[in-house]
């Protein structure tokens, strides 16, 4: 769809002649012989009832292909092309900016069993759901066998979809890599700001949040046909940032003065008004992709009363990056409320994100021999404590206690498991218990203090009974 810059630097849309395509989301992604993935694996992105899941959280060790899955999903975005007079939707069109990056990934395929030729057959296939918004219970139309194949060392095949038969043009992704950062200006080259570019390049900038707000504020002050629309967009982004940024209660545009010759965006915090560029990296990272996403939805849905409530697919690598634990627990519910018809597919390393997303689709990637498998059958963790999540198969920690206590605890449990204890065993137990000390059992400091009082009271009663005897 054509795009242009207005006189104030804000991206606007050419008028649409055709009706917008219906909402479209991912139901699954199947791949084989791609990077660390060997035999055919399927990433389930459904809610288990034939509909796309609002949230999918992908877990796994470093280097098991979490980012690769997000890149594959990005490459499945449909690009309309005409072949012999017929309109088709094809993934990964050669003219698309991310195609060059993705072709490089294809050629780094490294899983080559002896039974396969050196140029192993590579395949990525998606099932797509279209026709209904994700917040609605009805099941829409499902498209299968749409994807790409690397047949040999020189050719890549595309499994296309006829546009007249299935309109999947609404499957548009917005991707944010782990190195997501604000650009120096909001007026950046289109190729550099392709909607998923930061998933493929550490150097791909996002829209500069401060510059966007300054330009929107300026445009809102000038009479034009877009004044009301831009004013609403500026106010909506400010409201989103106040809602999602901890301890931020207001946002203002400060005019130039003798100390600062350029206008600035400042936020109100418990410490006073702070320049947006002086905030911590966690704040700036979230501001960067929030403003980038919102501005792209404003561009995509110019006639909507609330573009943020319209359909979208958002891919975020390491969504917990730079975020305080309290923030991690709140983020998923806040994003669900702000973007009610967005399908979020994210990776994470934090048990707090998993705990907060207890009703989400949780997926675990794990190594088996020389390749990675996708485990979609993860045990439900609703109501679990963070330490229980940490010591589950999702994260694989043997204990939530300090590492230095693990060996002592293991030896203690081994001795206690004996049918009879020798004098040496009993002496060693005393040594281990002295080394381990009193282990906290409560979930909060208040619980621990109460348990300590109970222990001391029990000890006093026991000593009193012993004296009476």
Short mmCIF file of C-alpha atoms in Angstrom, two decimals:
data_model
loop_
_atom_site.label_atom_id
_atom_site.label_comp_id
_atom_site.label_asym_id
_atom_site.label_seq_id
_atom_site.Cartn_x
_atom_site.Cartn_y
_atom_site.Cartn_z
CA UNK A 1 0.00 0.00 0.00
CA UNK A 2 1.39 3.40 -0.92
CA UNK A 3 2.71 5.64 1.82
CA UNK A 4 3.91 9.24 1.94
CA UNK A 5 5.27 11.80 4.40
CA UNK A 6 3.17 14.87 5.18
CA UNK A 7 4.67 18.32 5.68
CA UNK A 8 5.10 17.68 9.39
CA UNK A 9 7.05 14.46 8.91
CA UNK A 10 4.25 12.15 10.07
CA UNK A 11 3.51 9.18 7.83
CA UNK A 12 0.06 9.26 6.27
CA UNK A 13 -1.80 6.90 3.97
CA UNK A 14 -2.99 7.30 0.41
CA UNK A 15 -6.78 6.84 0.23
CA UNK A 16 -7.81 3.21 -0.11
CA UNK A 17 -9.87 2.27 -3.13
CA UNK A 18 -10.43 -1.38 -2.23
CA UNK A 19 -11.99 -2.58 1.00
CA UNK A 20 -9.40 -3.61 3.59
CA UNK A 21 -8.68 -7.35 3.78
CA UNK A 22 -10.27 -9.37 6.61
CA UNK A 23 -8.35 -9.97 9.86
CA UNK A 24 -5.76 -12.75 9.61
CA UNK A 25 -3.67 -14.54 12.24
CA UNK A 26 -1.35 -17.54 12.57
CA UNK A 27 -2.63 -20.94 13.70
CA UNK A 28 0.65 -22.84 13.36
CA UNK A 29 4.08 -22.86 11.78
CA UNK A 30 5.70 -26.08 10.54
CA UNK A 31 9.35 -26.22 9.56
CA UNK A 32 12.09 -28.72 8.79
CA UNK A 33 15.83 -28.58 8.10
CA UNK A 34 16.11 -24.93 9.03
CA UNK A 35 19.02 -23.79 11.18
CA UNK A 36 18.88 -25.75 14.49
CA UNK A 37 15.57 -27.45 13.57
CA UNK A 38 15.98 -30.83 11.91
CA UNK A 39 13.07 -33.25 11.43
CA UNK A 40 9.70 -31.62 10.89
CA UNK A 41 8.48 -29.60 13.88
CA UNK A 42 5.24 -27.65 14.41
CA UNK A 43 4.80 -24.52 16.50
CA UNK A 44 1.19 -24.49 17.68
CA UNK A 45 -0.18 -20.93 17.78
CA UNK A 46 -3.81 -21.84 18.48
CA UNK A 47 -5.92 -21.76 21.63
CA UNK A 48 -6.63 -25.48 21.30
CA UNK A 49 -10.11 -24.83 19.89
CA UNK A 50 -9.30 -24.01 16.28
CA UNK A 51 -8.74 -20.32 16.87
CA UNK A 52 -5.52 -18.28 17.11
CA UNK A 53 -4.18 -17.79 20.63
CA UNK A 54 -3.96 -14.17 21.74
CA UNK A 55 -0.64 -14.85 23.44
CA UNK A 56 2.04 -17.40 22.68
CA UNK A 57 5.14 -17.32 24.90
CA UNK A 58 8.14 -19.25 23.52
CA UNK A 59 10.69 -20.44 26.10
CA UNK A 60 14.04 -22.18 25.84
CA UNK A 61 17.77 -21.93 26.43
CA UNK A 62 19.90 -19.45 24.52
CA UNK A 63 20.63 -20.67 21.02
CA UNK A 64 17.66 -23.04 20.57
CA UNK A 65 15.99 -21.08 17.76
CA UNK A 66 13.47 -18.79 19.46
CA UNK A 67 14.43 -15.82 17.30
CA UNK A 68 14.52 -18.05 14.19
CA UNK A 69 10.85 -18.92 14.71
CA UNK A 70 9.90 -15.24 14.87
CA UNK A 71 11.90 -14.63 11.69
CA UNK A 72 10.09 -17.48 9.93
CA UNK A 73 6.72 -16.06 10.95
CA UNK A 74 7.73 -12.67 9.60
CA UNK A 75 8.70 -14.26 6.28
CA UNK A 76 5.21 -15.79 5.99
CA UNK A 77 3.63 -12.36 5.51
CA UNK A 78 1.70 -12.47 2.21
CA UNK A 79 2.88 -10.33 -0.67
CA UNK A 80 0.46 -9.87 -3.56
CA UNK A 81 1.83 -10.61 -7.02
CA UNK A 82 0.38 -11.22 -10.46
CA UNK A 83 1.34 -14.37 -12.36
CA UNK A 84 -0.01 -14.83 -15.90
CA UNK A 85 -2.81 -12.40 -15.17
CA UNK A 86 -3.83 -14.14 -11.93
CA UNK A 87 -3.44 -12.55 -8.46
CA UNK A 88 -1.64 -14.65 -5.85
CA UNK A 89 -0.45 -14.22 -2.29
CA UNK A 90 3.14 -15.39 -1.90
CA UNK A 91 5.47 -15.39 1.09
CA UNK A 92 8.90 -13.86 0.86
CA UNK A 93 8.69 -11.94 -2.40
CA UNK A 94 12.16 -11.18 -3.74
CA UNK A 95 11.44 -7.45 -3.84
CA UNK A 96 10.64 -7.30 -0.14
CA UNK A 97 13.39 -5.81 2.10
CA UNK A 98 13.47 -8.73 4.55
CA UNK A 99 13.86 -11.29 1.76
CA UNK A 100 17.60 -10.70 1.52
CA UNK A 101 18.03 -11.30 5.26
CA UNK A 102 15.85 -14.40 5.20
CA UNK A 103 17.64 -15.91 2.21
CA UNK A 104 20.86 -15.69 4.20
CA UNK A 105 19.21 -17.62 7.02
CA UNK A 106 18.04 -20.31 4.63
CA UNK A 107 21.58 -20.88 3.40
CA UNK A 108 22.91 -21.34 6.93
CA UNK A 109 20.87 -24.52 7.38
CA UNK A 110 23.09 -26.81 9.45
CA UNK A 111 21.09 -29.97 10.18
CA UNK A 112 22.29 -32.49 7.62
CA UNK A 113 21.82 -36.16 8.61
CA UNK A 114 23.78 -38.69 6.60
CA UNK A 115 20.57 -39.83 4.90
CA UNK A 116 20.06 -36.42 3.28
CA UNK A 117 22.09 -34.77 0.51
CA UNK A 118 24.28 -31.82 1.43
CA UNK A 119 21.60 -29.39 0.28
CA UNK A 120 18.82 -30.73 2.45
CA UNK A 121 15.23 -30.01 1.61
CA UNK A 122 14.19 -26.97 3.62
CA UNK A 123 10.53 -26.23 4.34
CA UNK A 124 8.49 -23.65 6.25
CA UNK A 125 4.71 -23.91 6.14
CA UNK A 126 2.01 -21.88 7.91
CA UNK A 127 -1.65 -22.42 8.72
CA UNK A 128 -3.53 -19.12 8.68
CA UNK A 129 -6.88 -18.17 10.19
CA UNK A 130 -8.75 -15.27 8.61
CA UNK A 131 -12.19 -13.67 8.66
CA UNK A 132 -12.75 -12.82 12.34
CA UNK A 133 -11.05 -10.65 14.92
CA UNK A 134 -9.17 -12.56 17.60
CA UNK A 135 -11.44 -11.26 20.36
CA UNK A 136 -14.51 -12.87 18.77
CA UNK A 137 -15.39 -16.51 19.50
CA UNK A 138 -16.36 -17.54 15.97
CA UNK A 139 -13.99 -19.66 13.90
CA UNK A 140 -13.04 -18.18 10.53
CA UNK A 141 -11.58 -19.70 7.38
CA UNK A 142 -8.37 -21.73 7.67
CA UNK A 143 -5.70 -21.77 4.95
CA UNK A 144 -3.16 -24.61 4.89
CA UNK A 145 -0.08 -25.46 2.83
CA UNK A 146 1.11 -21.88 2.46
CA UNK A 147 4.86 -21.43 2.67
CA UNK A 148 8.29 -21.83 1.13
CA UNK A 149 10.61 -24.71 0.26
CA UNK A 150 14.31 -24.87 -0.54
CA UNK A 151 14.33 -27.68 -3.05
CA UNK A 152 18.06 -27.70 -3.84
CA UNK A 153 21.11 -25.46 -3.65
CA UNK A 154 19.78 -23.01 -6.22
CA UNK A 155 15.98 -22.99 -6.18
CA UNK A 156 13.31 -21.97 -3.69
CA UNK A 157 9.70 -22.94 -4.27
CA UNK A 158 6.70 -20.90 -3.11
CA UNK A 159 3.39 -22.46 -2.11
CA UNK A 160 1.11 -19.63 -3.20
CA UNK A 161 -2.54 -18.89 -2.44
CA UNK A 162 -4.98 -17.61 -5.07
CA UNK A 163 -6.10 -14.16 -3.95
CA UNK A 164 -9.64 -14.63 -5.24
CA UNK A 165 -10.03 -17.87 -3.28
CA UNK A 166 -8.50 -16.77 0.03
CA UNK A 167 -7.86 -13.16 1.00
CA UNK A 168 -5.04 -13.43 3.54
CA UNK A 169 -3.71 -9.95 2.84
CA UNK A 170 -4.55 -8.91 6.40
CA UNK A 171 -1.72 -11.01 7.83
CA UNK A 172 0.69 -8.16 8.59
CA UNK A 173 3.39 -8.55 11.24
CA UNK A 174 5.17 -6.00 13.38
CA UNK A 175 8.41 -7.38 14.77
CA UNK A 176 10.76 -6.17 17.50
CA UNK A 177 14.17 -7.77 18.01
CA UNK A 178 16.14 -8.00 21.23
CA UNK A 179 18.27 -5.00 20.21
CA UNK A 180 15.25 -2.78 19.53
CA UNK A 181 16.12 0.88 19.90
CA UNK A 182 14.87 4.33 19.00
CA UNK A 183 16.16 5.84 15.79
CA UNK A 184 17.84 9.24 15.82
CA UNK A 185 14.82 10.71 14.06
CA UNK A 186 11.31 9.64 13.12
CA UNK A 187 12.07 10.47 9.48
CA UNK A 188 14.02 7.34 8.59
CA UNK A 189 14.41 5.37 5.39
CA UNK A 190 11.48 3.03 4.68
CA UNK A 191 13.71 0.00 4.12
CA UNK A 192 15.41 0.56 7.47
CA UNK A 193 12.03 0.80 9.17
CA UNK A 194 10.38 -2.22 7.55
CA UNK A 195 7.88 -3.47 10.12
CA UNK A 196 9.97 -6.49 11.19
CA UNK A 197 13.47 -5.24 10.32
CA UNK A 198 14.79 -5.29 13.89
CA UNK A 199 14.22 -9.07 14.06
CA UNK A 200 16.86 -9.45 11.34
CA UNK A 201 19.28 -6.61 12.01
CA UNK A 202 20.70 -5.23 15.25
CA UNK A 203 21.15 -1.89 13.48
CA UNK A 204 17.54 -1.42 12.37
CA UNK A 205 16.13 1.61 14.21
CA UNK A 206 12.55 2.08 15.33
CA UNK A 207 10.66 5.34 15.09
CA UNK A 208 12.02 7.86 17.58
CA UNK A 209 9.26 8.16 20.18
CA UNK A 210 10.17 11.67 21.28
CA UNK A 211 10.45 12.98 17.72
CA UNK A 212 7.10 11.44 16.82
CA UNK A 213 5.38 13.07 19.80
CA UNK A 214 6.98 16.46 19.05
CA UNK A 215 5.93 16.32 15.40
CA UNK A 216 2.42 15.17 16.31
CA UNK A 217 2.11 18.00 18.84
CA UNK A 218 3.23 20.53 16.23
CA UNK A 219 0.83 19.13 13.60
CA UNK A 220 -2.02 19.17 16.13
CA UNK A 221 -1.48 22.90 16.67
CA UNK A 222 -1.90 23.74 12.95
CA UNK A 223 -5.20 23.96 11.13
CA UNK A 224 -5.46 21.23 8.50
CA UNK A 225 -7.70 18.41 7.37
CA UNK A 226 -5.64 16.05 9.56
CA UNK A 227 -5.56 18.21 12.69
CA UNK A 228 -8.30 16.38 14.58
CA UNK A 229 -6.97 12.95 13.63
CA UNK A 230 -3.38 13.75 14.63
CA UNK A 231 -4.52 15.33 17.90
CA UNK A 232 -6.39 12.14 18.75
CA UNK A 233 -3.36 10.01 17.86
CA UNK A 234 -1.01 12.14 19.99
CA UNK A 235 -3.36 11.98 22.97
CA UNK A 236 -3.84 8.23 22.57
CA UNK A 237 -0.12 7.46 22.52
CA UNK A 238 0.44 9.66 25.57
CA UNK A 239 -2.37 7.82 27.40
CA UNK A 240 -0.87 4.44 26.44
CA UNK A 241 2.56 5.43 27.76
CA UNK A 242 1.11 6.72 31.04
CA UNK A 243 -0.80 3.45 31.41
CA UNK A 244 2.12 1.16 30.66
CA UNK A 245 5.15 2.97 32.15
CA UNK A 246 5.52 2.42 35.91
CA UNK A 247 5.46 5.55 38.08
CA UNK A 248 4.77 7.83 35.09
CA UNK A 249 1.67 9.93 35.77
CA UNK A 250 1.76 12.51 32.95
CA UNK A 251 3.54 13.50 29.73
CA UNK A 252 4.18 17.06 28.56
CA UNK A 253 5.75 18.86 25.62
CA UNK A 254 8.14 21.53 26.94
CA UNK A 255 8.80 24.55 24.74
CA UNK A 256 12.38 25.77 24.16
CA UNK A 257 13.94 28.09 26.73
CA UNK A 258 17.34 29.66 27.37
CA UNK A 259 18.66 26.38 28.83
CA UNK A 260 17.21 24.11 26.14
CA UNK A 261 16.95 25.51 22.65
CA UNK A 262 14.79 22.68 21.30
CA UNK A 263 11.40 21.38 22.47
CA UNK A 264 11.46 18.25 24.62
CA UNK A 265 9.11 15.54 25.86
CA UNK A 266 9.14 15.14 29.64
CA UNK A 267 7.36 12.68 31.92
CA UNK A 268 6.16 13.20 35.48
CA UNK A 269 7.68 10.75 37.98
CA UNK A 270 7.96 10.62 41.80
CA UNK A 271 11.28 12.47 41.32
CA UNK A 272 9.75 15.29 39.29
CA UNK A 273 9.67 15.97 35.56
CA UNK A 274 12.27 13.94 33.63
CA UNK A 275 13.35 14.27 29.99
CA UNK A 276 12.31 11.14 28.08
CA UNK A 277 15.91 10.63 26.91
CA UNK A 278 17.09 10.58 30.55
CA UNK A 279 14.92 7.60 31.47
CA UNK A 280 16.42 4.16 32.07
CA UNK A 281 16.99 1.72 29.21
CA UNK A 282 13.93 -0.32 30.21
CA UNK A 283 11.68 2.73 29.84
CA UNK A 284 13.25 3.85 26.57
CA UNK A 285 13.10 0.35 25.07
CA UNK A 286 9.39 -0.02 25.78
CA UNK A 287 8.64 3.54 24.63
CA UNK A 288 10.49 2.80 21.38
CA UNK A 289 8.44 -0.20 20.33
CA UNK A 290 5.15 1.06 21.77
CA UNK A 291 5.30 4.31 19.76
CA UNK A 292 6.58 2.45 16.70
CA UNK A 293 3.72 -0.08 16.85
CA UNK A 294 1.04 2.52 17.55
CA UNK A 295 2.20 4.79 14.73
CA UNK A 296 2.14 1.87 12.27
CA UNK A 297 -1.40 0.95 13.33
CA UNK A 298 -2.44 4.61 12.90
CA UNK A 299 -1.05 4.42 9.38
CA UNK A 300 -2.68 1.07 8.62
CA UNK A 301 -6.14 2.00 9.97
CA UNK A 302 -6.55 5.74 9.24
CA UNK A 303 -10.36 5.61 9.36
CA UNK A 304 -10.70 3.62 12.58
CA UNK A 305 -11.93 5.31 15.75
CA UNK A 306 -9.38 3.23 17.67
CA UNK A 307 -6.60 1.85 15.45
CA UNK A 308 -4.95 0.16 18.45
CA UNK A 309 -8.00 -2.10 18.80
CA UNK A 310 -7.73 -3.30 15.19
CA UNK A 311 -6.22 -6.66 14.10
CA UNK A 312 -2.44 -7.11 14.06
CA UNK A 313 0.25 -9.72 14.63
CA UNK A 314 3.13 -8.61 16.88
CA UNK A 315 6.38 -10.57 17.27
CA UNK A 316 8.62 -9.57 20.20
CA UNK A 317 11.98 -11.15 20.99
CA UNK A 318 12.80 -11.21 24.73
CA UNK A 319 9.74 -9.24 25.81
CA UNK A 320 11.07 -9.17 29.39
CA UNK A 321 14.26 -7.36 28.33
CA UNK A 322 15.39 -4.64 30.82
CA UNK A 323 12.11 -4.83 32.76
CA UNK A 324 11.76 -4.91 36.56
CA UNK A 325 9.87 -7.97 37.94
CA UNK A 326 6.81 -5.87 38.88
CA UNK A 327 6.72 -4.55 35.34
CA UNK A 328 7.05 -8.03 33.84
CA UNK A 329 4.00 -9.22 35.78
CA UNK A 330 1.85 -6.32 34.60
CA UNK A 331 2.94 -6.06 30.98
CA UNK A 332 0.89 -8.85 29.40
CA UNK A 333 -2.43 -7.77 30.94
CA UNK A 334 -1.76 -4.13 29.98
CA UNK A 335 -0.92 -4.99 26.37
CA UNK A 336 -3.98 -7.25 26.08
CA UNK A 337 -6.21 -4.39 27.22
CA UNK A 338 -4.62 -1.79 24.94
CA UNK A 339 -4.42 -4.07 21.85
CA UNK A 340 -7.47 -6.37 22.22
CA UNK A 341 -7.33 -7.78 18.67
CA UNK A 342 -3.58 -8.29 18.40
CA UNK A 343 -1.98 -11.73 18.32
CA UNK A 344 1.23 -11.52 20.38
CA UNK A 345 3.92 -14.13 19.73
CA UNK A 346 6.88 -13.48 22.02
CA UNK A 347 9.99 -15.09 23.45
CA UNK A 348 11.03 -14.75 27.10
CA UNK A 349 13.51 -15.91 29.73
CA UNK A 350 11.53 -14.84 32.79
CA UNK A 351 9.32 -17.05 34.98
CA UNK A 352 7.38 -13.90 35.89
CA UNK A 353 6.23 -13.50 32.29
CA UNK A 354 5.14 -17.14 32.24
CA UNK A 355 3.33 -16.76 35.55
CA UNK A 356 1.53 -13.63 34.31
CA UNK A 357 0.57 -15.44 31.09
CA UNK A 358 -0.88 -18.51 32.79
CA UNK A 359 -3.78 -18.73 30.31
CA UNK A 360 -1.51 -18.13 27.30
CA UNK A 361 -0.16 -20.70 24.87
CA UNK A 362 3.21 -21.71 26.40
CA UNK A 363 5.76 -23.42 24.13
CA UNK A 364 9.12 -24.90 25.12
CA UNK A 365 12.10 -25.41 22.79
CA UNK A 366 14.61 -28.03 23.91
CA UNK A 367 17.60 -29.80 22.44
CA UNK A 368 17.47 -33.48 21.53
CA UNK A 369 20.81 -34.67 20.25
CA UNK A 370 21.89 -32.49 17.33
CA UNK A 371 18.61 -30.65 16.79
CA UNK A 372 15.85 -28.76 18.58
CA UNK A 373 12.30 -29.97 19.15
CA UNK A 374 9.21 -27.86 19.82
CA UNK A 375 7.19 -28.99 22.84
CA UNK A 376 3.64 -27.65 22.61
CA UNK A 377 2.31 -29.95 25.34
CA UNK A 378 3.39 -27.89 28.35
CA UNK A 379 1.78 -28.53 31.72
CA UNK A 380 -0.67 -25.82 32.84
CA UNK A 381 0.94 -23.55 35.43
CA UNK A 382 -2.05 -21.48 36.55
CA UNK A 383 -1.72 -20.58 40.23
CA UNK A 384 1.92 -21.67 40.47
CA UNK A 385 4.47 -19.71 42.50
CA UNK A 386 7.49 -18.24 40.70
CA UNK A 387 9.83 -20.75 42.36
CA UNK A 388 7.59 -23.59 41.17
CA UNK A 389 7.72 -22.25 37.61
CA UNK A 390 11.53 -21.96 37.84
CA UNK A 391 11.98 -25.58 38.95
CA UNK A 392 9.54 -26.96 36.39
CA UNK A 393 10.54 -28.36 32.99
CA UNK A 394 9.99 -24.89 31.52
CA UNK A 395 13.23 -23.56 33.02
CA UNK A 396 14.88 -26.73 34.34
CA UNK A 397 16.42 -25.42 37.55
CA UNK A 398 16.97 -28.19 40.10
CA UNK A 399 16.27 -25.84 42.98
CA UNK A 400 15.15 -22.27 43.61
CA UNK A 401 17.56 -22.02 46.55
CA UNK A 402 21.10 -20.53 46.37
CA UNK A 403 23.49 -22.80 44.38
CA UNK A 404 25.87 -23.18 47.33
CA UNK A 405 23.14 -24.96 49.30
CA UNK A 406 22.23 -27.48 46.61
CA UNK A 407 25.01 -29.98 47.40
CA UNK A 408 24.42 -29.74 51.14
CA UNK A 409 20.67 -30.28 50.65
CA UNK A 410 21.31 -33.22 48.33
CA UNK A 411 23.62 -34.90 50.87
CA UNK A 412 21.17 -34.23 53.72
CA UNK A 413 18.28 -35.79 51.77
CA UNK A 414 20.44 -38.81 50.90
CA UNK A 415 21.26 -39.43 54.58
CA UNK A 416 17.64 -38.96 55.65
CA UNK A 417 16.59 -41.52 53.04
CA UNK A 418 18.47 -44.31 54.82
CA UNK A 419 16.51 -46.92 56.76
CA UNK A 420 18.85 -46.60 59.74
CA UNK A 421 21.16 -43.75 60.68
CA UNK A 422 24.58 -44.44 62.15
CA UNK A 423 26.28 -42.20 64.69
CA UNK A 424 28.40 -40.83 61.85
CA UNK A 425 25.22 -40.07 59.85
CA UNK A 426 23.68 -38.22 62.79
CA UNK A 427 26.87 -36.22 63.33
CA UNK A 428 27.02 -35.35 59.64
CA UNK A 429 23.37 -34.28 59.69
CA UNK A 430 24.11 -31.81 62.48
CA UNK A 431 27.01 -30.40 60.45
CA UNK A 432 24.85 -30.07 57.34
CA UNK A 433 21.98 -28.45 59.21
CA UNK A 434 24.41 -25.95 60.71
CA UNK A 435 25.74 -25.23 57.21
CA UNK A 436 22.27 -24.91 55.71
CA UNK A 437 20.83 -22.91 58.60
CA UNK A 438 17.18 -22.02 58.95
CA UNK A 439 15.66 -22.09 55.48
CA UNK A 440 12.77 -19.67 54.91
CA UNK A 441 9.50 -21.43 54.11
CA UNK A 442 7.05 -18.54 53.76
CA UNK A 443 6.23 -16.67 50.56
CA UNK A 444 6.62 -13.18 52.10
CA UNK A 445 8.76 -11.67 54.90
CA UNK A 446 5.63 -11.61 57.07
CA UNK A 447 5.06 -15.35 56.47
CA UNK A 448 8.68 -16.09 57.35
CA UNK A 449 8.46 -14.05 60.56
CA UNK A 450 5.23 -15.82 61.56
CA UNK A 451 6.79 -19.24 60.91
CA UNK A 452 9.82 -18.27 63.00
CA UNK A 453 7.53 -17.29 65.92
CA UNK A 454 5.70 -20.62 65.63
CA UNK A 455 8.98 -22.54 65.68
CA UNK A 456 10.24 -20.69 68.76
CA UNK A 457 6.90 -21.19 70.53
CA UNK A 458 6.96 -24.91 69.71
CA UNK A 459 10.52 -25.17 71.02
CA UNK A 460 9.55 -23.36 74.25
CA UNK A 461 6.58 -25.70 74.79
CA UNK A 462 8.75 -28.74 74.14
CA UNK A 463 11.37 -27.54 76.62
CA UNK A 464 8.66 -26.80 79.21
CA UNK A 465 7.20 -30.28 78.87
CA UNK A 466 10.66 -31.76 79.24
CA UNK A 467 11.25 -29.80 82.49
CA UNK A 468 7.88 -30.92 83.93
CA UNK A 469 8.86 -34.52 83.43
#
